[in-house]
Coordinates of C-alpha atoms and ligand atoms in Angstrom, one line a residue:
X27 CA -6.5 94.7 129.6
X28 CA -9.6 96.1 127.5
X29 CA -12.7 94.3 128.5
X30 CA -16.1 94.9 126.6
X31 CA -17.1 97.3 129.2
X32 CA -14.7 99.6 128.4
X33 CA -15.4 99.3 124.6
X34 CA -18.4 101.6 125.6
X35 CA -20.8 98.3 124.9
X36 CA -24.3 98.7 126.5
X37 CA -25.5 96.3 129.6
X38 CA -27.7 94.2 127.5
X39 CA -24.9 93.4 125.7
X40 CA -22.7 92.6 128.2
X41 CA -25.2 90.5 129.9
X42 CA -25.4 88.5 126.6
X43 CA -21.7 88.5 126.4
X44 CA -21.2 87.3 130.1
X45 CA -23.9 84.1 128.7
X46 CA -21.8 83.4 125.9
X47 CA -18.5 83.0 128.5
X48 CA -16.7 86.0 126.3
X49 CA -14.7 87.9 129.1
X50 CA -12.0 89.3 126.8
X51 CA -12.4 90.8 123.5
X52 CA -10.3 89.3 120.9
X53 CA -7.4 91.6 119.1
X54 CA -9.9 92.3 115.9
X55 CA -12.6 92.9 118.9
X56 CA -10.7 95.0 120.5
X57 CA -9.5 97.3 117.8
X58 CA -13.0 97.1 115.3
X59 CA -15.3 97.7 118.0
X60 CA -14.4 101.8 118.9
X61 CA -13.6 102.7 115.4
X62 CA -17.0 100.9 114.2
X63 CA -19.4 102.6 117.2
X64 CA -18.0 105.8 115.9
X65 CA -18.9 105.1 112.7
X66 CA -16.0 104.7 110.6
X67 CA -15.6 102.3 107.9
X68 CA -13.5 99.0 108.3
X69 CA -11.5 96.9 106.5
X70 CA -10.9 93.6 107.8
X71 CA -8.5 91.8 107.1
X72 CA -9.0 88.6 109.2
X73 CA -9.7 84.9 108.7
X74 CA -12.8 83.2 110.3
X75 CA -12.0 81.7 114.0
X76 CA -10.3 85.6 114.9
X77 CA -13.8 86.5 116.7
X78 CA -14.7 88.7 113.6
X79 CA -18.5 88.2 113.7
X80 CA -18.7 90.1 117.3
X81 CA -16.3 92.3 116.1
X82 CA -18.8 93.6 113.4
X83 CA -21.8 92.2 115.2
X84 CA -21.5 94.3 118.8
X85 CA -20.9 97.3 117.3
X86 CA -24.1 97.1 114.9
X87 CA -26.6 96.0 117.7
X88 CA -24.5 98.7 119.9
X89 CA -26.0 101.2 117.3
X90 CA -29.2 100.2 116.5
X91 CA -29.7 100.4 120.2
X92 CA -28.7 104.0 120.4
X93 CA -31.1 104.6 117.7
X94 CA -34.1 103.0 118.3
X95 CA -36.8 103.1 116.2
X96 CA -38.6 100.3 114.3
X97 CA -37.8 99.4 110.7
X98 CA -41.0 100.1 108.3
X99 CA -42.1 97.2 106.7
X100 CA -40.1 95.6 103.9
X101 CA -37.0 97.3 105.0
X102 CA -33.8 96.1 106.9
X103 CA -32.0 99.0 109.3
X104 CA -28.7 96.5 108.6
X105 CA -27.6 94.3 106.1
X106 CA -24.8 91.6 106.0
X107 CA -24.0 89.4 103.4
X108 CA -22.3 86.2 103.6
X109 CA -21.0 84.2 100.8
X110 CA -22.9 81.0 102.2
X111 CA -26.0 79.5 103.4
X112 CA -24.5 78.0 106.3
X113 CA -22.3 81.3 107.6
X114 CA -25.7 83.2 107.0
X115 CA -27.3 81.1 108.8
X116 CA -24.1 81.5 111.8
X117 CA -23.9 85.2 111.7
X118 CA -27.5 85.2 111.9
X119 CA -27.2 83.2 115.2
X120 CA -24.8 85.2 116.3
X121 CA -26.3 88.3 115.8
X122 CA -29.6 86.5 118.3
X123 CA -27.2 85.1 121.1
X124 CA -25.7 88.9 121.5
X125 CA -29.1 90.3 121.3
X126 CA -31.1 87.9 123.4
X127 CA -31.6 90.7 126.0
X128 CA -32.2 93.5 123.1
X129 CA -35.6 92.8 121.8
X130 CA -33.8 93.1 118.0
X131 CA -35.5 91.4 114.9
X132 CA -32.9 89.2 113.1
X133 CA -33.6 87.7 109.8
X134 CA -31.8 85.5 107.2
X135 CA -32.2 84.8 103.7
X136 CA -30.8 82.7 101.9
X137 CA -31.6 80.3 99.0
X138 CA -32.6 76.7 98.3
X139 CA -35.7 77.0 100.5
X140 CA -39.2 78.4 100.2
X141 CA -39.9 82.2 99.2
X142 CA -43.3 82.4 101.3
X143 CA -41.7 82.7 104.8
X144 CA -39.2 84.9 103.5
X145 CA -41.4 87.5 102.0
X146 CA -43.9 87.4 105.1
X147 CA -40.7 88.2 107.3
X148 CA -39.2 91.1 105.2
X149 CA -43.0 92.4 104.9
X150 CA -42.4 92.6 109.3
X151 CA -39.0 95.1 108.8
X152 CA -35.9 94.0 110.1
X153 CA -33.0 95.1 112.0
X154 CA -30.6 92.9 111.0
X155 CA -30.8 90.8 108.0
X156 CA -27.9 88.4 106.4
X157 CA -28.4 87.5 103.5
X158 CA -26.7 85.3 100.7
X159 CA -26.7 87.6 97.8
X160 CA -28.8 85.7 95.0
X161 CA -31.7 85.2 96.9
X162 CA -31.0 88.8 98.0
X163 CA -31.5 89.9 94.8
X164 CA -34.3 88.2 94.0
X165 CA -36.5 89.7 97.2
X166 CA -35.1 92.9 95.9
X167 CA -36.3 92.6 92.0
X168 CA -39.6 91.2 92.9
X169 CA -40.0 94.8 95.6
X170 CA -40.0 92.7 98.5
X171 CA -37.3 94.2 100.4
X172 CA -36.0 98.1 99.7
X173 CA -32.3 99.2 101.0
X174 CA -32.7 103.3 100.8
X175 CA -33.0 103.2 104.4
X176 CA -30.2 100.4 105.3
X177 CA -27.3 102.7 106.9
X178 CA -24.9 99.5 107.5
X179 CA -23.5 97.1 105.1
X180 CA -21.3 94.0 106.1
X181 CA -19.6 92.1 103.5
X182 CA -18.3 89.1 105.3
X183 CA -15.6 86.7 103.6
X184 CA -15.2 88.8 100.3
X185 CA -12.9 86.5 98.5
X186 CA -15.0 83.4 99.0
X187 CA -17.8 86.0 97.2
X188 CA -15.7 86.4 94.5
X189 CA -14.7 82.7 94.2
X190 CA -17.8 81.7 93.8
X191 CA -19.1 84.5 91.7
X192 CA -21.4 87.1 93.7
X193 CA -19.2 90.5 92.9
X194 CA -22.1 91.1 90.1
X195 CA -25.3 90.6 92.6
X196 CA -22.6 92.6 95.2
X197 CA -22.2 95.5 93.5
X198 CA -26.1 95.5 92.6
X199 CA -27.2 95.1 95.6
X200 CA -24.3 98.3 97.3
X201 CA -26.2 100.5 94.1
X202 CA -29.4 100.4 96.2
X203 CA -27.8 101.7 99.4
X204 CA -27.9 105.2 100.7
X205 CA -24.7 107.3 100.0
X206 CA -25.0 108.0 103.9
X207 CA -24.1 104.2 105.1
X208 CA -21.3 102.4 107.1
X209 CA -19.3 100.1 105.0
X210 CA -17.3 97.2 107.0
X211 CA -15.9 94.9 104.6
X212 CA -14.2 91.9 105.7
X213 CA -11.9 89.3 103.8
X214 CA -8.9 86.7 104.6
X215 CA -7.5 87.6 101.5
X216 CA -7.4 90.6 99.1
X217 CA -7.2 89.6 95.2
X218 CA -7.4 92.2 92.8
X219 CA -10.6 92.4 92.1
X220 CA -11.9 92.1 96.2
X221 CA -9.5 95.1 96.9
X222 CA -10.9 97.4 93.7
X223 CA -14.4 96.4 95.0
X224 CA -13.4 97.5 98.8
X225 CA -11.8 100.6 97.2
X226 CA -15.3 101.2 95.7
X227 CA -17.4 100.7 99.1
X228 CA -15.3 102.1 101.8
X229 CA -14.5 105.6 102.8
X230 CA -11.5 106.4 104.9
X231 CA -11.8 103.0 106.4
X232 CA -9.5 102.0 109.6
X233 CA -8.3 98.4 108.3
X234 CA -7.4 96.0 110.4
X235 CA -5.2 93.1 110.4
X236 CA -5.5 89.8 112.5
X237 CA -3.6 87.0 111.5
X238 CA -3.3 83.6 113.6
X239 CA -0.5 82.9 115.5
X240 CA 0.1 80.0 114.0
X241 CA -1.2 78.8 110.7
X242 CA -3.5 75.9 110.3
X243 CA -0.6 74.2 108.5
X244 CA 1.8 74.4 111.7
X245 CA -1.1 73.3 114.0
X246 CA -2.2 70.0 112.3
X247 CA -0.1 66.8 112.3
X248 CA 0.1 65.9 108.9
X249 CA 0.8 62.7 106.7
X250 CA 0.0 61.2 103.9
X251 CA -0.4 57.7 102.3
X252 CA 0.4 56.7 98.7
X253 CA -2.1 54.4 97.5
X254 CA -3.6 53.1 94.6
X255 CA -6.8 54.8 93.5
X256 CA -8.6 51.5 93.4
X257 CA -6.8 50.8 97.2
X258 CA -8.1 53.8 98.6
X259 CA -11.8 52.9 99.9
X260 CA -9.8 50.0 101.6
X261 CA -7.3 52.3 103.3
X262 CA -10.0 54.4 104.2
X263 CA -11.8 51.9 106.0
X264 CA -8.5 50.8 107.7
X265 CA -8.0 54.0 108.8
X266 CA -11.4 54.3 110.3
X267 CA -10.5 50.7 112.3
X268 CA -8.6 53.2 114.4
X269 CA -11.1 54.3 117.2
X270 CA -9.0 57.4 117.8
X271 CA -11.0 58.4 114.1
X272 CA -14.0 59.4 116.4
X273 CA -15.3 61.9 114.7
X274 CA -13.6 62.8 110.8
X275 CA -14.5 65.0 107.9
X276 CA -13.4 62.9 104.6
X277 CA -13.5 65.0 101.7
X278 CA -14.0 64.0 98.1
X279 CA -13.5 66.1 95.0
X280 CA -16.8 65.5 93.7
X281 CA -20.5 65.0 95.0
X282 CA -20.5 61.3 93.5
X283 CA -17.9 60.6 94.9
X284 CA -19.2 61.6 98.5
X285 CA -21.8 59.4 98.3
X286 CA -20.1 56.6 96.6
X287 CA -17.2 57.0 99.6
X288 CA -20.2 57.4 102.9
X289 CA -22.4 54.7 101.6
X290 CA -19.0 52.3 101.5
X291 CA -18.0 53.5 105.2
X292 CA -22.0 53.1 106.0
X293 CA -22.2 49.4 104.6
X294 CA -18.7 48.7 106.7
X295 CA -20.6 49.5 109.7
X296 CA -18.6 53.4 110.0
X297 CA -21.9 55.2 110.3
X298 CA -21.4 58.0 108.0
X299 CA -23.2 60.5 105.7
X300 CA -22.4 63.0 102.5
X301 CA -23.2 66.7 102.4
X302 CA -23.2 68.1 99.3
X303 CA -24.0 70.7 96.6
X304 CA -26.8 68.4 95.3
X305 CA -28.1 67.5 98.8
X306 CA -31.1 69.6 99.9
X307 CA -30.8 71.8 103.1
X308 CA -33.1 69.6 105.1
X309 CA -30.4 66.8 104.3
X310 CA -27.5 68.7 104.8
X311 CA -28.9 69.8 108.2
X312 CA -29.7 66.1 108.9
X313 CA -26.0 65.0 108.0
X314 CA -24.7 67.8 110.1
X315 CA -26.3 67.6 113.0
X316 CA -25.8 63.7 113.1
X317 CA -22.1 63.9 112.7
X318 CA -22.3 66.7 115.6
X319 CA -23.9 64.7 118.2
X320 CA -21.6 61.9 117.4
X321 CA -24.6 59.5 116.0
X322 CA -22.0 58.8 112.7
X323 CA -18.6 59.3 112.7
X324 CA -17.8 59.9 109.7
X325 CA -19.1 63.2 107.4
X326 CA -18.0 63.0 103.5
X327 CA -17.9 66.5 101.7
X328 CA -17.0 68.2 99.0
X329 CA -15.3 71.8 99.4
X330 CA -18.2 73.9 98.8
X331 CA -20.4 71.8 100.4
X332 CA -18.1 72.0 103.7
X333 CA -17.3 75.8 104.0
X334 CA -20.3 76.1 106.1
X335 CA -19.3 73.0 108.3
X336 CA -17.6 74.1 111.6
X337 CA -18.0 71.2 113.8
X338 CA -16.1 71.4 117.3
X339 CA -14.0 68.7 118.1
X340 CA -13.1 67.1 114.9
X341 CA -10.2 64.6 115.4
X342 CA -9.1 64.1 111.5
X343 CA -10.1 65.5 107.9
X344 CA -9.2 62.7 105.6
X345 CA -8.5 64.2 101.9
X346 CA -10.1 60.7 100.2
X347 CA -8.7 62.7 96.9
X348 CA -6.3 65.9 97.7
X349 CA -7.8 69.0 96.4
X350 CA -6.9 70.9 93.2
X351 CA -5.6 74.1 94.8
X352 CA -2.9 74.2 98.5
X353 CA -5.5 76.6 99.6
X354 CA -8.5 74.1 99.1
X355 CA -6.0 71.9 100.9
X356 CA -5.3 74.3 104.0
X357 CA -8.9 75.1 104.6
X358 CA -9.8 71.6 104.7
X359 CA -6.9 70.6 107.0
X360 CA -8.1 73.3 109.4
X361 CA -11.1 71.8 110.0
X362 CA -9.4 69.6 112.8
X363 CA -8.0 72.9 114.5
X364 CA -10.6 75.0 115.3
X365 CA -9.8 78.2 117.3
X366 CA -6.3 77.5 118.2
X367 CA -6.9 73.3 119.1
X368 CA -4.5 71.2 117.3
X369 CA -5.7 68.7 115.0
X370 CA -4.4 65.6 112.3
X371 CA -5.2 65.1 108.9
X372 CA -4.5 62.1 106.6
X373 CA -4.4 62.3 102.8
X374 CA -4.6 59.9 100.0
X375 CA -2.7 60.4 97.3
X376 CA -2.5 58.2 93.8
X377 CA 0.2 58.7 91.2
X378 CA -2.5 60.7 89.3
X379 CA -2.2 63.4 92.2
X380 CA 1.0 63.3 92.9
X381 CA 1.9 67.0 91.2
X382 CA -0.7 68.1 93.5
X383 CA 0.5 67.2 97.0
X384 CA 4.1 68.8 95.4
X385 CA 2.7 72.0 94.6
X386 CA 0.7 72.1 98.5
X387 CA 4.0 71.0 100.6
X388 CA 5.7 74.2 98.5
X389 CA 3.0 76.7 99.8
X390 CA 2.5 75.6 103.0
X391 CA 6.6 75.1 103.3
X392 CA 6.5 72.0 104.7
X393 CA 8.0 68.4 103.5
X394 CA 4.8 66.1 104.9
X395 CA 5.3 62.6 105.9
X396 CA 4.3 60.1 103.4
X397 CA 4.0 56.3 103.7
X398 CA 3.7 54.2 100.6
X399 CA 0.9 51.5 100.3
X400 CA 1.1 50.9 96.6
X401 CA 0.9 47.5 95.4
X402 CA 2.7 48.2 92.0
X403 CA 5.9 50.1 92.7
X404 CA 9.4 51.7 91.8
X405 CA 8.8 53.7 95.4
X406 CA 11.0 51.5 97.4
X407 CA 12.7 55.1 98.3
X408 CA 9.8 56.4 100.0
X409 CA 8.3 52.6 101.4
X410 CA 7.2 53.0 105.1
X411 CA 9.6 55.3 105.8
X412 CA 8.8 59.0 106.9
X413 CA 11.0 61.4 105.1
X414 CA 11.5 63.4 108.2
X415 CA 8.8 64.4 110.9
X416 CA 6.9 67.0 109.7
X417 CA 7.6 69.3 113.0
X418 CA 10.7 69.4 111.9
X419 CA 10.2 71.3 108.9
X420 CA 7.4 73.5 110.2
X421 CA 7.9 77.3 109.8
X422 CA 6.0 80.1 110.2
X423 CA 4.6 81.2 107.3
X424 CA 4.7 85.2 107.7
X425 CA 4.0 87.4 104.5
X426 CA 6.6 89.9 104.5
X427 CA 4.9 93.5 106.0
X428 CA 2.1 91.7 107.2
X429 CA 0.8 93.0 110.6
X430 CA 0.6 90.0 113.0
X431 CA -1.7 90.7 115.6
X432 CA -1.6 87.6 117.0
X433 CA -5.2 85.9 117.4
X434 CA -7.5 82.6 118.0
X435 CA -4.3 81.3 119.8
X436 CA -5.0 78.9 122.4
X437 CA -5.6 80.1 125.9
X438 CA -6.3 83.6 124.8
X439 CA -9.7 83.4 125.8
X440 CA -10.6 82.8 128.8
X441 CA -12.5 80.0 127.9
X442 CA -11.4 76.3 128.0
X443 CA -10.3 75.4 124.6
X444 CA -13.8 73.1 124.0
X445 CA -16.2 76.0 124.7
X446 CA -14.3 78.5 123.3
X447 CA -14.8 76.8 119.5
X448 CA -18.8 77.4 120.4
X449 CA -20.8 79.0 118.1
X450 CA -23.3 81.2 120.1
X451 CA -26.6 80.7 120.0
X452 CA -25.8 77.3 117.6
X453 CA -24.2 74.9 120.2
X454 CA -21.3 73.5 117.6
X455 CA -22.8 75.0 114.9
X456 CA -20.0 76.5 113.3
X457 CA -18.0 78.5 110.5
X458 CA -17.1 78.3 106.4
X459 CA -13.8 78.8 105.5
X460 CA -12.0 79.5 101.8
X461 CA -11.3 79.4 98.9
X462 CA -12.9 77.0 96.8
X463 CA -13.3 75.7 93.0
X464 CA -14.5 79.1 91.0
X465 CA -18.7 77.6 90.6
X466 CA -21.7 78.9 92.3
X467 CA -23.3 76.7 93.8
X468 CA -24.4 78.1 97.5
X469 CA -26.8 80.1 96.8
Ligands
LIG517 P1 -15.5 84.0 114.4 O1 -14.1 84.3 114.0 O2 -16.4 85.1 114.4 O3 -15.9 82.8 113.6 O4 -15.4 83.4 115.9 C1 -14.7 82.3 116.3 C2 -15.2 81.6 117.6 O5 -14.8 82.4 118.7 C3 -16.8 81.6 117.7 O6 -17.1 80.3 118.2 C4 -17.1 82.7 118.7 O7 -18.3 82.3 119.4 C5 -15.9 82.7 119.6 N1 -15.6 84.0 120.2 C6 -15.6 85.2 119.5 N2 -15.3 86.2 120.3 C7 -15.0 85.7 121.5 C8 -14.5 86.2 122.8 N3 -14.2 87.5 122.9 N4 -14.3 85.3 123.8 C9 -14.5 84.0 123.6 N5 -14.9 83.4 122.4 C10 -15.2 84.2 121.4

């Protein structure tokens, strides 16, 4: 089997990569990695727990280590941008673990936090820098950072980029690139408008396609209780009376509702805290690192707010209010199953939202298990009584011609399944996922 020596990766980086516990490359590892330290374009086609940041990370540092020279000041020798603080902030730490024996400048920008730092670091050069694209642009308009000598561009999580509105700023920011660059463009997904703008960047890209063994929806015992809207902050608190609930992401459709839902667990003695949109990044930090070290055990989000959340050990995701799209839903359920663990989620659902949870057990193909707690009726049908256990309806949910190169199952890495979900250089810090509301609000 291909380990990283034989991917032609230099011995500071196999050092690093022996620190981090990575012994075998993943399947997007092991087929990105040649093709990229030859220089060819990618296409990635690969969700986020696949191993995809090394995959585009290794053979970047690789490079820059063959060609070593220092970046002149207010320049970056590689670029990657990232649809969120949070994954910035990740890749960026990524980027440091594999390079801890390289002597490599890695930077991150990213808004809702002071200029001053930022310009004093760009002023230094860089050889890495990931960046969420507004503030990007911004450094760029105001001269602060030039890109005619940037020869590699990562676009990580495309879609999520377009959902939330950055193919604009994206395309600005590839029209300040040289013609000469390497283009590796990464997405779970490929909309119309995320596979013209990949048609735009890449040249005679290899593409490659990783898709999980299983899907989040097969992994994650599911079920969901029919309540009352007004009944649902007590359910939730009765669910929480469960000690197996050690440690649960409960998601809210909206920011006041977040903190309306924490400060009820918080005043029922479930220490818990809110992260969202409106929450400043010293805050969200706070709430996340709390909830990490187990201090509350309860985090309330909204979607946006939580695609940078990707917190080992979760045991449940409670949907407080089910999402408006099934792929909202999926992300959020997969939040209890990262790389390859399994993992239980719990929704609430009111008559108002009903339509919803149809229109998410048609695209994940499964009939979930529903209990009825509603005090005013005309659901004796469904009372108590589990329509059928959800196993028994799980299927694999293959797109027909889709490659499956099976990845992030459990077991495939040699580590044991609790370090494997570790973010490197960010113990627990972990990974966005997609697709979200169509607002902007990350950057
Ligand atoms: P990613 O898809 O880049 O978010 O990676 C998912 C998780 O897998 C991260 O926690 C990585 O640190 C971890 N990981 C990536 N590559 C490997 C590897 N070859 N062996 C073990 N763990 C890995």
């Amino acid at each position: 089997m291909t380990n990283f020596a034989d991917l032609g990766l230099a011995e500071v980086l196999l050092r690093a990569l022996a620190q981090e516990n990575y012994t075998t490359p993943t399947p997007i590892q092991a087929q990105a990695i040649p093709a990229l330290l030859q220089g060819r374009d990618l296409l990635g086609i690969a969700q986020t727990g696949t191993g995809k940041t090394a995959a585009f990370a290794l053979p970047i540092l690789q490079r820059l280590l063959d060609d070593r020279r220092r970046p002149a000041p207010n320049t970056t020798r590689a670029l990657v941008l990232a649809p969120t603080r949070e994954l910035a902030a990740q890749i960026a730490d990524s980027f440091r673990a594999y390079a801890q024996f390289a002597r490599m400048s890695v930077g991150v920008i990213v808004g809702g936090v002071a200029h001053g730092p930022q310009i004093r670091m760009l002023a230094g050069g860089l050889d890495v820098l990931v960046a969420t694209p507004g503030r990007l642009l911004d450094h760029i308009g105001a001269g602060h950072l030039r890109l005619e000598t940037t020869r590699t561009i990562v676009l990580d999580e495309a879609d999520h980029m377009l959902d939330l509105g950055f193919v604009v700023p994206i395309r600005k920011i590839v029209s300040r690139l040289p013609k000469e660059r390497q283009n590796l463009f990464f997405s779970a997904t490929m909309p119309k408008e995320i596979s013209t703008l990949a048609d735009d960047m890449l040249r005679d890209p290899v593409t490659v396609r990783v898709t999980p063994a299983a899907t989040t929806a097969e992994r994650v015992a599911q079920r969901v209780i029919l309540v009352d809207g007004s009944a649902k902050r007590d359910v939730l608190l009765d669910l929480f009376s469960d000690p197996s609930f050690s440690r649960a992401i409960v998601f809210t459709r909206t920011k006041r509702g977040a903190d309306r839902v924490a400060q009820h667990l918080a005043a029922n003695a479930v220490g818990a805290s809110a992260i969202h949109g409106n929450k400043s990044q010293n805050q969200r930090q706070r709430a996340l690192e709390d909830f990490r070290a187990g201090r509350t055990r309860a985090l309330v989000a909204t979607d946006i707010a939580a695609r940078g959340i990707d917190i080992d050990g979760v045991s449940h995701v409670v949907n407080f209010e089910l999402p408006e799209t099934p792929e909202a839903y999926v992300h959020r359920i997969g939040r209890t199953a990262r790389a390859g663990a399994t993992g239980a989620a719990v929704s609430l659902c009111d008559n108002s939202e009903r339509p919803l949870l149809k229109q998410i057990e048609r695209v994940t193909r499964q009939t979930l298990e529903v209990t009825d707690r509603r005090t005013a009726s005309g659901s004796a049908a469904e009372a108590d009584a589990p329509r059928r256990p959800p196993h028994e309806h799980r299927r694999t949910h293959q797109e027909p011609g889709r490659v499956t190169r099976h990845a992030g199952k459990p077991g495939e890495h040699a580590r044991p399944p609790q370090q494997q979900q570790r973010r490197p250089g960010n113990p627990g810090g972990r990974r966005p996922e997609h697709s979200a509301p169509r607002s902007r609000v990350s950057d």
